[in-house]
Tab-separated table of C-alpha atoms and ligand atoms in Angstrom:
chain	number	residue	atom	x	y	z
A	1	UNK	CA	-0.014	25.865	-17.138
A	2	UNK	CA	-3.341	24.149	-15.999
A	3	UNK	CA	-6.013	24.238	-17.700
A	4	UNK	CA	-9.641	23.009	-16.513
A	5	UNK	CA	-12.541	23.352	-17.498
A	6	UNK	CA	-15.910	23.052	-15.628
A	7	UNK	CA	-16.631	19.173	-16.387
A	8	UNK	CA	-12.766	18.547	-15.767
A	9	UNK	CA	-13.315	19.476	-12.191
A	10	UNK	CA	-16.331	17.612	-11.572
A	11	UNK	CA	-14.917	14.376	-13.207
A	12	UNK	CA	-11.700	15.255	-10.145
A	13	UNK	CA	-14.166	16.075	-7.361
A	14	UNK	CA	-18.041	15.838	-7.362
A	15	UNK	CA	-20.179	16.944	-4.120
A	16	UNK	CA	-21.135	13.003	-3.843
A	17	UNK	CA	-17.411	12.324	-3.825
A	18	UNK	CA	-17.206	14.306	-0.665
A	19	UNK	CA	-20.229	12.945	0.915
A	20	UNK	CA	-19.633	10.112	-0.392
A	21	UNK	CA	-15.927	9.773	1.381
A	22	UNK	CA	-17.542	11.562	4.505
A	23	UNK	CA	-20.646	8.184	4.787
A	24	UNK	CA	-18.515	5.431	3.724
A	25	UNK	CA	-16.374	2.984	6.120
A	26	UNK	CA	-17.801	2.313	9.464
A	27	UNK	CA	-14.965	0.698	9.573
A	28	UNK	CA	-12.339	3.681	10.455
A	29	UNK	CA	-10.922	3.358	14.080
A	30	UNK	CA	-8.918	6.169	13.799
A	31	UNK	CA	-10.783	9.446	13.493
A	32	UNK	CA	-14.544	9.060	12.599
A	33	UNK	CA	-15.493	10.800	9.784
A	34	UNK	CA	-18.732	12.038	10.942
A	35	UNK	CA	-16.850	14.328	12.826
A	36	UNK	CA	-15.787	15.968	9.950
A	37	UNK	CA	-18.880	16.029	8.407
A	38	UNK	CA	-20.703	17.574	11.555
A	39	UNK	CA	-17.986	19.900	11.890
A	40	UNK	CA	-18.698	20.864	7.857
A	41	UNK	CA	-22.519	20.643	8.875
A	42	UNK	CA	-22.200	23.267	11.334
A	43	UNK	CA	-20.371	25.489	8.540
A	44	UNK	CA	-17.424	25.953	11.062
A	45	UNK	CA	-14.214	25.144	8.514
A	46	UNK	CA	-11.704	26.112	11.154
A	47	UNK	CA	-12.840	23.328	12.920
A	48	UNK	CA	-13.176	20.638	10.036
A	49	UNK	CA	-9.603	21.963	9.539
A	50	UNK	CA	-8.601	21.295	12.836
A	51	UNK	CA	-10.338	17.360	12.448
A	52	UNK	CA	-8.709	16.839	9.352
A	53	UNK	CA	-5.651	18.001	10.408
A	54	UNK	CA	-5.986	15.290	13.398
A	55	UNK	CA	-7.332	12.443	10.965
A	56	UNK	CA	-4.098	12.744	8.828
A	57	UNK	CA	-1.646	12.768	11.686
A	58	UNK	CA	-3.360	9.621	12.800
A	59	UNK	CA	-3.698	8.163	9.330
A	60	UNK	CA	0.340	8.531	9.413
A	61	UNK	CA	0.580	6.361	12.857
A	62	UNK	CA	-1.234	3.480	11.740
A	63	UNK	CA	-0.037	0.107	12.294
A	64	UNK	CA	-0.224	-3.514	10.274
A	65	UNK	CA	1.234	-6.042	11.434
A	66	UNK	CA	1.621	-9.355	8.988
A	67	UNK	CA	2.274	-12.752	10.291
A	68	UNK	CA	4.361	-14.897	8.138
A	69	UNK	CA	4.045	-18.513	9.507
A	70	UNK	CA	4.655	-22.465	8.324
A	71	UNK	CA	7.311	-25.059	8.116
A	72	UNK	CA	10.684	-24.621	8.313
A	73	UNK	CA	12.549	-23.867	4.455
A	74	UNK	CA	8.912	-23.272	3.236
A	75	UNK	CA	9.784	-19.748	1.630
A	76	UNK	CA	8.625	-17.150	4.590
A	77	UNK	CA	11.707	-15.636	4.669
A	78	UNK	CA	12.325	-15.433	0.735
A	79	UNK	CA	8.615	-13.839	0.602
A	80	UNK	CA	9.231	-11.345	3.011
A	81	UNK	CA	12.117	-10.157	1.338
A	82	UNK	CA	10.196	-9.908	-1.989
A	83	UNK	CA	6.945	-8.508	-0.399
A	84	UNK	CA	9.351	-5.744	0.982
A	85	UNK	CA	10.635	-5.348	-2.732
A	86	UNK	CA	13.747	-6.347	-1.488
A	87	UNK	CA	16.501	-9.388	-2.906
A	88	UNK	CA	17.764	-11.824	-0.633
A	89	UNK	CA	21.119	-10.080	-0.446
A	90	UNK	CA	19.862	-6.602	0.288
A	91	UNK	CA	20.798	-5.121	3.596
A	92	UNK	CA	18.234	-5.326	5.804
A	93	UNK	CA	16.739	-8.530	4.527
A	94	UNK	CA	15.555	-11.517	6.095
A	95	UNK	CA	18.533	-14.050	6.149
A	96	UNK	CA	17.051	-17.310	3.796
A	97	UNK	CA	18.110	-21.096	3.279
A	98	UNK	CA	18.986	-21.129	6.819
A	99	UNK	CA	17.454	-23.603	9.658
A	100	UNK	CA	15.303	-21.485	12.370
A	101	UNK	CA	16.018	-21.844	16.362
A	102	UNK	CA	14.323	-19.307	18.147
A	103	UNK	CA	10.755	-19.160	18.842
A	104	UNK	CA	10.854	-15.478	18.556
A	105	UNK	CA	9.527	-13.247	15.896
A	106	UNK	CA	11.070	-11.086	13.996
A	107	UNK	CA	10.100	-7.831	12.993
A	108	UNK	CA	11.047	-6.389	9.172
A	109	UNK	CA	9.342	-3.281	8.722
A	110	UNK	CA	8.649	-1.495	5.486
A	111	UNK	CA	11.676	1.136	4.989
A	112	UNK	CA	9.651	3.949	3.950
A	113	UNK	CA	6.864	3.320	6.391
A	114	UNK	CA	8.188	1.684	9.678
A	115	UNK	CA	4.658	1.061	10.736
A	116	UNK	CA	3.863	-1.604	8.628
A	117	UNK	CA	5.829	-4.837	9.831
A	118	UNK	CA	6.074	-8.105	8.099
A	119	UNK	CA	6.850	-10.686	10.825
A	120	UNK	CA	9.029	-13.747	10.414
A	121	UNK	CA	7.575	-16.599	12.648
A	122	UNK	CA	9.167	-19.540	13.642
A	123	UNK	CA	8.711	-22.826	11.994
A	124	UNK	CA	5.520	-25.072	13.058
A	125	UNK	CA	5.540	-28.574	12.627
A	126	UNK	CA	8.955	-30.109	14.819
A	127	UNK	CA	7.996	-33.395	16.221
A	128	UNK	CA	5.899	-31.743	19.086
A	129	UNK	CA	4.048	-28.957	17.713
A	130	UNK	CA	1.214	-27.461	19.334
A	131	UNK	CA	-0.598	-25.124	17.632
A	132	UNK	CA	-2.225	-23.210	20.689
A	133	UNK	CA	1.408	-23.000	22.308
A	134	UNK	CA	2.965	-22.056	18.896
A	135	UNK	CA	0.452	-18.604	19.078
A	136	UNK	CA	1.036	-17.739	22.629
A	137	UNK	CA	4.591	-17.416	21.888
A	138	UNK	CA	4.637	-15.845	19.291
A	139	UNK	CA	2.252	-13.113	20.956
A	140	UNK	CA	-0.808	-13.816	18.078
A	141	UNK	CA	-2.705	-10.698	19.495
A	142	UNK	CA	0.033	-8.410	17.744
A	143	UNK	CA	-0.976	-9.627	14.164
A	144	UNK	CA	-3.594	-8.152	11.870
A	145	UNK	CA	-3.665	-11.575	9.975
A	146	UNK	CA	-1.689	-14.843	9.297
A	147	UNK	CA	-0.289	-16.217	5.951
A	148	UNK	CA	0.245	-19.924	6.401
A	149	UNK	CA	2.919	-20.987	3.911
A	150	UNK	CA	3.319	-24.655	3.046
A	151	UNK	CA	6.084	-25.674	-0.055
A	152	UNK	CA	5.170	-29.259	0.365
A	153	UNK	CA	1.412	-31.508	0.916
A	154	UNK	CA	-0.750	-30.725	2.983
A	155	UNK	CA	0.172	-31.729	6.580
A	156	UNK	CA	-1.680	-31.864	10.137
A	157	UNK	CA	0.144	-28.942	11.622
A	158	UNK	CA	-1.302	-26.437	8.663
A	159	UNK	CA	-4.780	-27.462	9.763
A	160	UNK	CA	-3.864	-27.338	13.464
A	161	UNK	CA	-2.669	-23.973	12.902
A	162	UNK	CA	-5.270	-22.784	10.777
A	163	UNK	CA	-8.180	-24.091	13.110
A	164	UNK	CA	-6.433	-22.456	16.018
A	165	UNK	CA	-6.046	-19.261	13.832
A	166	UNK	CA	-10.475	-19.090	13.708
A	167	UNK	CA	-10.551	-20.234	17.054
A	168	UNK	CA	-8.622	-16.268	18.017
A	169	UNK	CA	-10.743	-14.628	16.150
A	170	UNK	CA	-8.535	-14.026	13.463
A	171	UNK	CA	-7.843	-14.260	9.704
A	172	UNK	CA	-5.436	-16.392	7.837
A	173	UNK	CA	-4.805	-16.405	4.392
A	174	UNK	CA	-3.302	-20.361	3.166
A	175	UNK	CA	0.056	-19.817	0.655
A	176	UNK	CA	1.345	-22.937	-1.381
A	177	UNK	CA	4.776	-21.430	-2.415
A	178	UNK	CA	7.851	-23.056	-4.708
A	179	UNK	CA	5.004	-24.031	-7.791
A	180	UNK	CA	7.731	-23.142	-10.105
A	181	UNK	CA	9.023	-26.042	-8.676
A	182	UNK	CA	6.154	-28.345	-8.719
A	183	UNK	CA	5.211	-27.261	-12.538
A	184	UNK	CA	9.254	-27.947	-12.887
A	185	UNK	CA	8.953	-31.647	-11.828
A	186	UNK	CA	5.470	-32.325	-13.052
A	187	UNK	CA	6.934	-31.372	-16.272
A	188	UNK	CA	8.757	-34.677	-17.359
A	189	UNK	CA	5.587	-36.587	-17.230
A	190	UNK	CA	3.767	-37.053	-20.504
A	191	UNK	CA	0.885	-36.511	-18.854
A	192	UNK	CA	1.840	-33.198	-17.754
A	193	UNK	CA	-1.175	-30.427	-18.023
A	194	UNK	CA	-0.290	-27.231	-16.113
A	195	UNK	CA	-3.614	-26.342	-15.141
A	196	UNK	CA	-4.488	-29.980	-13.609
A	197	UNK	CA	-1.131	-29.898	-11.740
A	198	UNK	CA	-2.053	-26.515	-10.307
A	199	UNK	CA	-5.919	-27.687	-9.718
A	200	UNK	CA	-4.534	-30.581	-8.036
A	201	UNK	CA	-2.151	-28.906	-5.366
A	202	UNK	CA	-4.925	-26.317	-4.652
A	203	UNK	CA	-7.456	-29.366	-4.256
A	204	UNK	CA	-5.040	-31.395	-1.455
A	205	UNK	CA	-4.794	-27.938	0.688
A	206	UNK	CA	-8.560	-26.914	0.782
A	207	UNK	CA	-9.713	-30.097	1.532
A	208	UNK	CA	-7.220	-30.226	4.248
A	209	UNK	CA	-8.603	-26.923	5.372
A	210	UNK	CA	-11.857	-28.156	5.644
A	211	UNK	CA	-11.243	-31.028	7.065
A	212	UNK	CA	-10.750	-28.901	10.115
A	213	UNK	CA	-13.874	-27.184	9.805
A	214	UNK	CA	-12.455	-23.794	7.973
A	215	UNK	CA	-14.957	-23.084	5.503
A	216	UNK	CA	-14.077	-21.601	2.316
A	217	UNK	CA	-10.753	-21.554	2.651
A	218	UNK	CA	-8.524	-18.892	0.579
A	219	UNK	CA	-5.676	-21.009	-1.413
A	220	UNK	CA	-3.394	-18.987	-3.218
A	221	UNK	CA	0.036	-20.603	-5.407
A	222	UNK	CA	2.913	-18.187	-5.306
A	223	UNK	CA	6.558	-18.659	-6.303
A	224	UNK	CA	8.614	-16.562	-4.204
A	225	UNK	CA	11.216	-16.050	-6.693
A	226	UNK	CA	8.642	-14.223	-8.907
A	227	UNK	CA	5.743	-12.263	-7.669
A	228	UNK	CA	4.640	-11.711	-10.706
A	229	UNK	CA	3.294	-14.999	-11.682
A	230	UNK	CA	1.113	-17.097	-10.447
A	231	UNK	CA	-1.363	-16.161	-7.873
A	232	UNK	CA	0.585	-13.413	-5.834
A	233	UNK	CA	-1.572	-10.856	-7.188
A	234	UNK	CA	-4.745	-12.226	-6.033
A	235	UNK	CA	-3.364	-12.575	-2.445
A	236	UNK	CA	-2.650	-9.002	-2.487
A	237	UNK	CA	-5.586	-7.865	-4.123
A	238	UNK	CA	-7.572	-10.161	-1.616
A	239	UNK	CA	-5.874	-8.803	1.780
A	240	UNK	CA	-6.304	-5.512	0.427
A	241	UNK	CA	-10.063	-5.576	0.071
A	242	UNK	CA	-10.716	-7.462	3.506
A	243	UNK	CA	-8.350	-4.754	5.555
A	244	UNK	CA	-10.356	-1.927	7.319
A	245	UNK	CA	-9.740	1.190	5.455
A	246	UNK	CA	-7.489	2.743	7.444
A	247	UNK	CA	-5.010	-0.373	7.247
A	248	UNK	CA	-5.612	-0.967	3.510
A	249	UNK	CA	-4.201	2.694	3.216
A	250	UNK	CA	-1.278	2.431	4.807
A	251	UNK	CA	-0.474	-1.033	3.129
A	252	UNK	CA	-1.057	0.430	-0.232
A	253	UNK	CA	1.572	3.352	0.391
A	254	UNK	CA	4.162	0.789	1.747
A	255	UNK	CA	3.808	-2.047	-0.969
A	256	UNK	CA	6.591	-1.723	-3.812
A	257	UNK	CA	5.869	-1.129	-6.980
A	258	UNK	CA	5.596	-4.571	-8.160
A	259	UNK	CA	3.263	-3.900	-11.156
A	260	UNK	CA	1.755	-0.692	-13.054
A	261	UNK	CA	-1.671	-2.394	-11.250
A	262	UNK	CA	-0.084	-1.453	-7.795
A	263	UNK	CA	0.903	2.061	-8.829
A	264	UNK	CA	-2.718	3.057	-10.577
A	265	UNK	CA	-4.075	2.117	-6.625
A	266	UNK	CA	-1.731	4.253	-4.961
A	267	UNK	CA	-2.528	6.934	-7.171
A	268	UNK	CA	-6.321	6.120	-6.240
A	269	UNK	CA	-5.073	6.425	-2.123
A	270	UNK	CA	-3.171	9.784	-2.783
A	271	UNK	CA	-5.920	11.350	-4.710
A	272	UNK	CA	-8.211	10.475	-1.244
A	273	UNK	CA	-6.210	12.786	0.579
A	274	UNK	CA	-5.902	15.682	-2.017
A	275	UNK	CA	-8.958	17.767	-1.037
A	276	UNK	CA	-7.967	17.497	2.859
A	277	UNK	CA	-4.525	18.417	2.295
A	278	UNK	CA	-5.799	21.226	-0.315
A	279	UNK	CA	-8.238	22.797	2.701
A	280	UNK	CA	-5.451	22.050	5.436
A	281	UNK	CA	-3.067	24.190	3.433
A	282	UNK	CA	-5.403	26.910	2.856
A	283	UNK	CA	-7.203	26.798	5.950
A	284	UNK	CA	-3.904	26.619	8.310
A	285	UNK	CA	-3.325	30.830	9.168
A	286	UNK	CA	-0.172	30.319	11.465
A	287	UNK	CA	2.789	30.368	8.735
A	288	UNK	CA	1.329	31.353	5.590
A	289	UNK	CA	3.269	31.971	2.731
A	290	UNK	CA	2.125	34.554	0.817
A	291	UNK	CA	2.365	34.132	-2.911
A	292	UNK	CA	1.975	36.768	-5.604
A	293	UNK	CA	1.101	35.709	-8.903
A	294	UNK	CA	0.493	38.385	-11.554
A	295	UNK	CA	-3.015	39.112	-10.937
A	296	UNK	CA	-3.859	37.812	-7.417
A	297	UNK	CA	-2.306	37.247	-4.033
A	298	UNK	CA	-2.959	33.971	-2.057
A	299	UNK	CA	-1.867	32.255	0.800
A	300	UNK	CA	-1.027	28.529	1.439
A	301	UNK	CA	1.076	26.461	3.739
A	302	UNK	CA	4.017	25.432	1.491
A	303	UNK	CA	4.994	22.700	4.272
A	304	UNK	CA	2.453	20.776	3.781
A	305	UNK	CA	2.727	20.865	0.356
A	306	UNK	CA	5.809	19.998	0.679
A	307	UNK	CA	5.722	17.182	2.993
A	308	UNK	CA	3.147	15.622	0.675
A	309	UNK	CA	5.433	15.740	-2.558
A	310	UNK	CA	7.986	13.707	-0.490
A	311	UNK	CA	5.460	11.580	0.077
A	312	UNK	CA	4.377	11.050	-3.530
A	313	UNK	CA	8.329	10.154	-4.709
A	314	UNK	CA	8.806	7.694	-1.683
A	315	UNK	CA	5.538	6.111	-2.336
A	316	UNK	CA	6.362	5.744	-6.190
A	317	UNK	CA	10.333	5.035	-5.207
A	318	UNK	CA	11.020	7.738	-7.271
A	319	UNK	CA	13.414	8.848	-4.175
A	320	UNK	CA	17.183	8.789	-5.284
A	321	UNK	CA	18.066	5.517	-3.132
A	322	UNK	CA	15.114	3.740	-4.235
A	323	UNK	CA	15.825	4.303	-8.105
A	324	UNK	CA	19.534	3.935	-7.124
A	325	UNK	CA	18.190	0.046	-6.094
A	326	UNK	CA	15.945	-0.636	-8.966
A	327	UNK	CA	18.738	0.714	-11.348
A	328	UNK	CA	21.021	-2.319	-9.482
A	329	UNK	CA	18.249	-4.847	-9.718
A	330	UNK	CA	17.105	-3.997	-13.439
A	331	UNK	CA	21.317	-3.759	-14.667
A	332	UNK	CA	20.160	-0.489	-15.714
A	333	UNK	CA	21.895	3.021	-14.760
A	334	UNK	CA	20.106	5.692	-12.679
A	335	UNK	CA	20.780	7.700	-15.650
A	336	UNK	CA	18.884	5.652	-18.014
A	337	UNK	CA	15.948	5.681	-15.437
A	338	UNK	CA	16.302	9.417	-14.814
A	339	UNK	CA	16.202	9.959	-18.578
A	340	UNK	CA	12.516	8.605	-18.480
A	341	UNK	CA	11.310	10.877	-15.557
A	342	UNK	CA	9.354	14.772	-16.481
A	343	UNK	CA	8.885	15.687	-13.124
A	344	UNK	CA	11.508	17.489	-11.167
A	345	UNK	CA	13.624	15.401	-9.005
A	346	UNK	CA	13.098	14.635	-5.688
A	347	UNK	CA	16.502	16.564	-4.241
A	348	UNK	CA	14.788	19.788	-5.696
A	349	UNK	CA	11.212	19.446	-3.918
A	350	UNK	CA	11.995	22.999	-1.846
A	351	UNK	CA	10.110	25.795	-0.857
A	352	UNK	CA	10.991	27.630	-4.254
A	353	UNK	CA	9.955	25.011	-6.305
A	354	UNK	CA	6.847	24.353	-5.080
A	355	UNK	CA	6.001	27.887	-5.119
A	356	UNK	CA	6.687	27.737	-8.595
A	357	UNK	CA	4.214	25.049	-8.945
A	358	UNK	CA	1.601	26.760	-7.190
A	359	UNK	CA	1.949	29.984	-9.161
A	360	UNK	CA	2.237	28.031	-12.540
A	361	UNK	CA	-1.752	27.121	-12.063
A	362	UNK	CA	-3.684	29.276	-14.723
A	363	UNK	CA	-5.750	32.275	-13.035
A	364	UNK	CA	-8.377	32.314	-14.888
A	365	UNK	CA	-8.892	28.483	-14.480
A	366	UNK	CA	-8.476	28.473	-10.645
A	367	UNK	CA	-10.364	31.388	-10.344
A	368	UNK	CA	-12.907	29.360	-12.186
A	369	UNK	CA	-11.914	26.225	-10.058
A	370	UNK	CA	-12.166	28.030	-6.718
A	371	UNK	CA	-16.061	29.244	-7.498
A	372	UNK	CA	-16.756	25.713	-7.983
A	373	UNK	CA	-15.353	24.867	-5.240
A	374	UNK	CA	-17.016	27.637	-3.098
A	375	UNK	CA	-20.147	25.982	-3.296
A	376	UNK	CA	-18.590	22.526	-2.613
A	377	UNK	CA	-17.603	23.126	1.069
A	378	UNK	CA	-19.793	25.301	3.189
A	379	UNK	CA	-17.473	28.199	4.790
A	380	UNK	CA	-14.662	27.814	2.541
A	381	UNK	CA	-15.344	31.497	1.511
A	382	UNK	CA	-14.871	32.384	4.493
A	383	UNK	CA	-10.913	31.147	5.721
A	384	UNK	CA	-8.396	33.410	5.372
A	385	UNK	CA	-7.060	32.067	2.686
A	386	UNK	CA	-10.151	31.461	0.934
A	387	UNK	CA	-11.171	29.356	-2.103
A	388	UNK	CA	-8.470	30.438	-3.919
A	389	UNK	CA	-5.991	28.671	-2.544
A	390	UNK	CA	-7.597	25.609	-1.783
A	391	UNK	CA	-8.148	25.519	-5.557
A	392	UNK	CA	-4.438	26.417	-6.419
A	393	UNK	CA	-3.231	23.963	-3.916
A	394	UNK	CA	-5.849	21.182	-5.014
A	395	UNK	CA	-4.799	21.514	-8.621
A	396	UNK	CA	-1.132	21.201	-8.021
A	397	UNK	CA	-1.164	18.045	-5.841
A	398	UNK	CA	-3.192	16.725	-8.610
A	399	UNK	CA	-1.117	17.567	-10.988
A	400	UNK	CA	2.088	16.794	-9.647
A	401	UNK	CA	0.697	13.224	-9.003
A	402	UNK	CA	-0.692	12.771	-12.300
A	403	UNK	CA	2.994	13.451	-13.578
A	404	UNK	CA	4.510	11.426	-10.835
A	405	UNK	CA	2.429	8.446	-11.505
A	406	UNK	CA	2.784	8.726	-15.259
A	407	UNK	CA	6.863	8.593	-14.341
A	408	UNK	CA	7.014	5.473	-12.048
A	409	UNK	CA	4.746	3.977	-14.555
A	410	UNK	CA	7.789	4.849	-17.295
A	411	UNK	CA	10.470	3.658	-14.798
A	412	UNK	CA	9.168	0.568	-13.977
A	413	UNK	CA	8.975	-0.144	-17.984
A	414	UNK	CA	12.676	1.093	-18.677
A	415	UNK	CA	13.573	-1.275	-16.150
A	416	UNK	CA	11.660	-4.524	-17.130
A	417	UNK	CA	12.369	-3.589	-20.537
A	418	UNK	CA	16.243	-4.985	-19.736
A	419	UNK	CA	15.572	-7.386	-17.193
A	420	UNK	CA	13.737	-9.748	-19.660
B	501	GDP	N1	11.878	-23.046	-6.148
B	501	GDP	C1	11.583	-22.240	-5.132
B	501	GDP	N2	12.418	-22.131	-4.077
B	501	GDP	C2	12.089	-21.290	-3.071
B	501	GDP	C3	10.893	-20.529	-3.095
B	501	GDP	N3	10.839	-19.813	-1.951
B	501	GDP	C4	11.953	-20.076	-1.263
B	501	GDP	N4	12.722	-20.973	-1.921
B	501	GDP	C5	13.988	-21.537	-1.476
B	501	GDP	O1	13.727	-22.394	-0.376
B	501	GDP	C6	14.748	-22.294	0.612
B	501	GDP	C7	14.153	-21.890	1.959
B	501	GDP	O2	13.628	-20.583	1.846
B	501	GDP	P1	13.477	-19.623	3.110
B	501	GDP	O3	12.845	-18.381	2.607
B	501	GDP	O4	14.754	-19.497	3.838
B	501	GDP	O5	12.440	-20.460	3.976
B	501	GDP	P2	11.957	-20.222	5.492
B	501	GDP	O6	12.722	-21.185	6.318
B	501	GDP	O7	10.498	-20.559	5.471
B	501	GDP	O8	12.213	-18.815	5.836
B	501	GDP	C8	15.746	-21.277	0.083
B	501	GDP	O9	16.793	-21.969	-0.523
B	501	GDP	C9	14.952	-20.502	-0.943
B	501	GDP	O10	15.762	-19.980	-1.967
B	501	GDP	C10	10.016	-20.669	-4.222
B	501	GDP	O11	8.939	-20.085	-4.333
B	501	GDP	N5	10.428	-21.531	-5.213
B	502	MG	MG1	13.388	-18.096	7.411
């Protein structure tokens, strides 16, 4: 059963959250969401419908595409393998510890969403490197942004690459990896201070950074062996927040669930989409399913539902294959990370179930829900479907995410909890 009340539904969905989402991001290259709002403007919801409809099947082609560049045996390859949630044995992986010889890049896409690529450049730095060559052949047009990764001190051919980098127009972020090792070493002197070792190493890179005329150079220390130390975090929080919308969505979905701080912003990226999926459901007349539930009849498109609670499991690798691979990592068995999950599994997301979702909402609070709503978005009385359903199918996406979240959240616990 779900239950809300009046100030329940405004803290999930306010009229400034809509016009808020509808004004904000200049940035979007894919469908502009004026449109939308001058379709809602005009009080014409069949055609919002049809805009959203069109702005999610472009959200789902988006592309990133993440250069991975610096010395030879620096840790690109190890990194890309972790960034992809993956272990350097893992099929699929990039090969590591070996010496490069092409000049061509290679392409290892996100499993789950094919569209976002990290890309494994060749080494820089042989005896004659040139940085301008180096990105020519490499194609540098393709990639969103660079990470430089250096293991060692600075050297000339980071700052030749980096200053080549600004020259194209585009953004690099600078990675010192292996500082497990360097804190390792530093270690036997009696001198040793952690933070002054770490101060130091970030000290030698900016400076070399600037010494090409980069100004305020990003820095981050990473091991590669352990994403969860160190400054990994603020690299991905960092990339995140410069991306264009559009791209920072897609990222977000494709990231694995390294920490409970990852999960909490996919959750914030589903719960974008729920009120567009919620009117595309209800708003889409040409399969229907008609529901019955006690006391009232509506009419939603389970499919999209559907589609959408797939979505939710791979994104939260909740799927069986991805819990199959954490239960392998973590020496735990699927069982034991089964045990920990409420929701229903993601081999029984059907038509039946979902319908059972749909008609477990409360009447009386969706009926409440959908008057709210009614004065929300202009000419929502008015679809076939009507309020109703855009309230019943709002409040089960958001529930079933609230539960899903809650269960990757007790997943990825279960299996730290034996890994440590
Ligand atoms: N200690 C330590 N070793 C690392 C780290 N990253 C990679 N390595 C090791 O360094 C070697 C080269 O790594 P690889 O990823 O193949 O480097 P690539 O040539 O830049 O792709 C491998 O033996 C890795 O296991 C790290 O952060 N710390
Ligand atoms: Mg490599």
């Amino acid at each position: 059963m779900l239950l809300h009340s009046q100030s329940e539904m405004e803290e999930i969905i306010t009229t400034e959250e809509v016009n808020e989402y509808l004004d904000a991001d200049n940035s979007f290259e894919i469908i502009s969401p004026d449109e939308i709002k001058e379709a809602l403007a005009y009080e014409d919801l069949p055609s919002a419908v049809g805009k959203i409809k069109d702005y999610l099947e472009q959200q789902d082609r988006v592309e990133l595409n993440i250069a991975v560049t610096g010395e030879s045996g620096s840790g690109k390859s190890t990194f890309i393998n972790a960034f992809r949630g993956m272990g350097d044995e893992d099929e699929d992986s990039a090969a590591t510890g070996v010496v490069e010889t092409t000049m061509k890049p290679t392409a290892y896409p996100y499993k789950k969403y094919p569209n976002v690529k990290l890309w494994d450049l060749p080494g820089i730095g042989t005896p004659n490197f040139k940085a301008e060559e180096y990105l020519k052949q490499v194609e540098f047009q393709r990639y969103d942004f660079f990470i430089i990764f250096a293991s060692d001190r600075f050297r000339e051919c980071h700052a030749h690459l980096a200053a080549e980098i600004v020259k194209m127009e585009k953004k690099f972020y600078f990675v010192r990896s292996k500082i497990d090792a360097n804190i390792y070493a530093e270690q036997r002197k009696k001198t040793f201070n952690k933070q002054n070792t770490l101060d130091a190493i970030r000290k030698n890179c900016i400076e070399g950074l600037e010494s090409v005329g980069v100004n305020s150079p990003l820095v981050f220390l990473i091991t590669c062996f352990d994403l969860t130390i160190y400054e990994f975090k603020n690299l991905e929080e960092t990339i995140e927040k410069e991306l264009p919308q559009h791209k920072r969505h897609v990222l977000m979905l494709a990231l694995p669930n390294i920490s409970l701080e990852i999960n909490e912003r996919k959750k914030k990226e589903l719960e974008k989409n729920i009120w567009k999926l919620a009117l595309l459901s209800a708003g889409v007349a040409s399969v229907p399913v008609p529901l019955l539930n006690a006391a009232l009849s509506i009419s939603v498109d389970v499919a999209i539902l559907m589609k959408e609670l797939r979505r939710y499991y791979n994104v939260f690798s909740l799927d069986p294959a991805s819990l199959q691979k954490l239960a392998d990592r973590s020496g735990k068995s699927v069982d034991d990370l089964k045990y920990v999950l409420k929701s229903p599994l993601h081999a029984e997301i059907n038509k039946d179930l979902v319908i059972k979702l749909l008609t477990g909402s409360s009447v009386a609070a969706t009926e409440a829900a959908a008057e709210y709503f009614l004065g929300l978005i202009p000419g929502l009385g008015s679809l076939a479907a009507g309020s109703l359903s855009f309230a019943t199918v709002y409040f089960t996406l958001k529930h079933c995410l609230d539960g899903l979240v809650t269960d990757a959240r007790n997943v990825l616990i279960a299996a730290l909890e034996t890994s440590v």
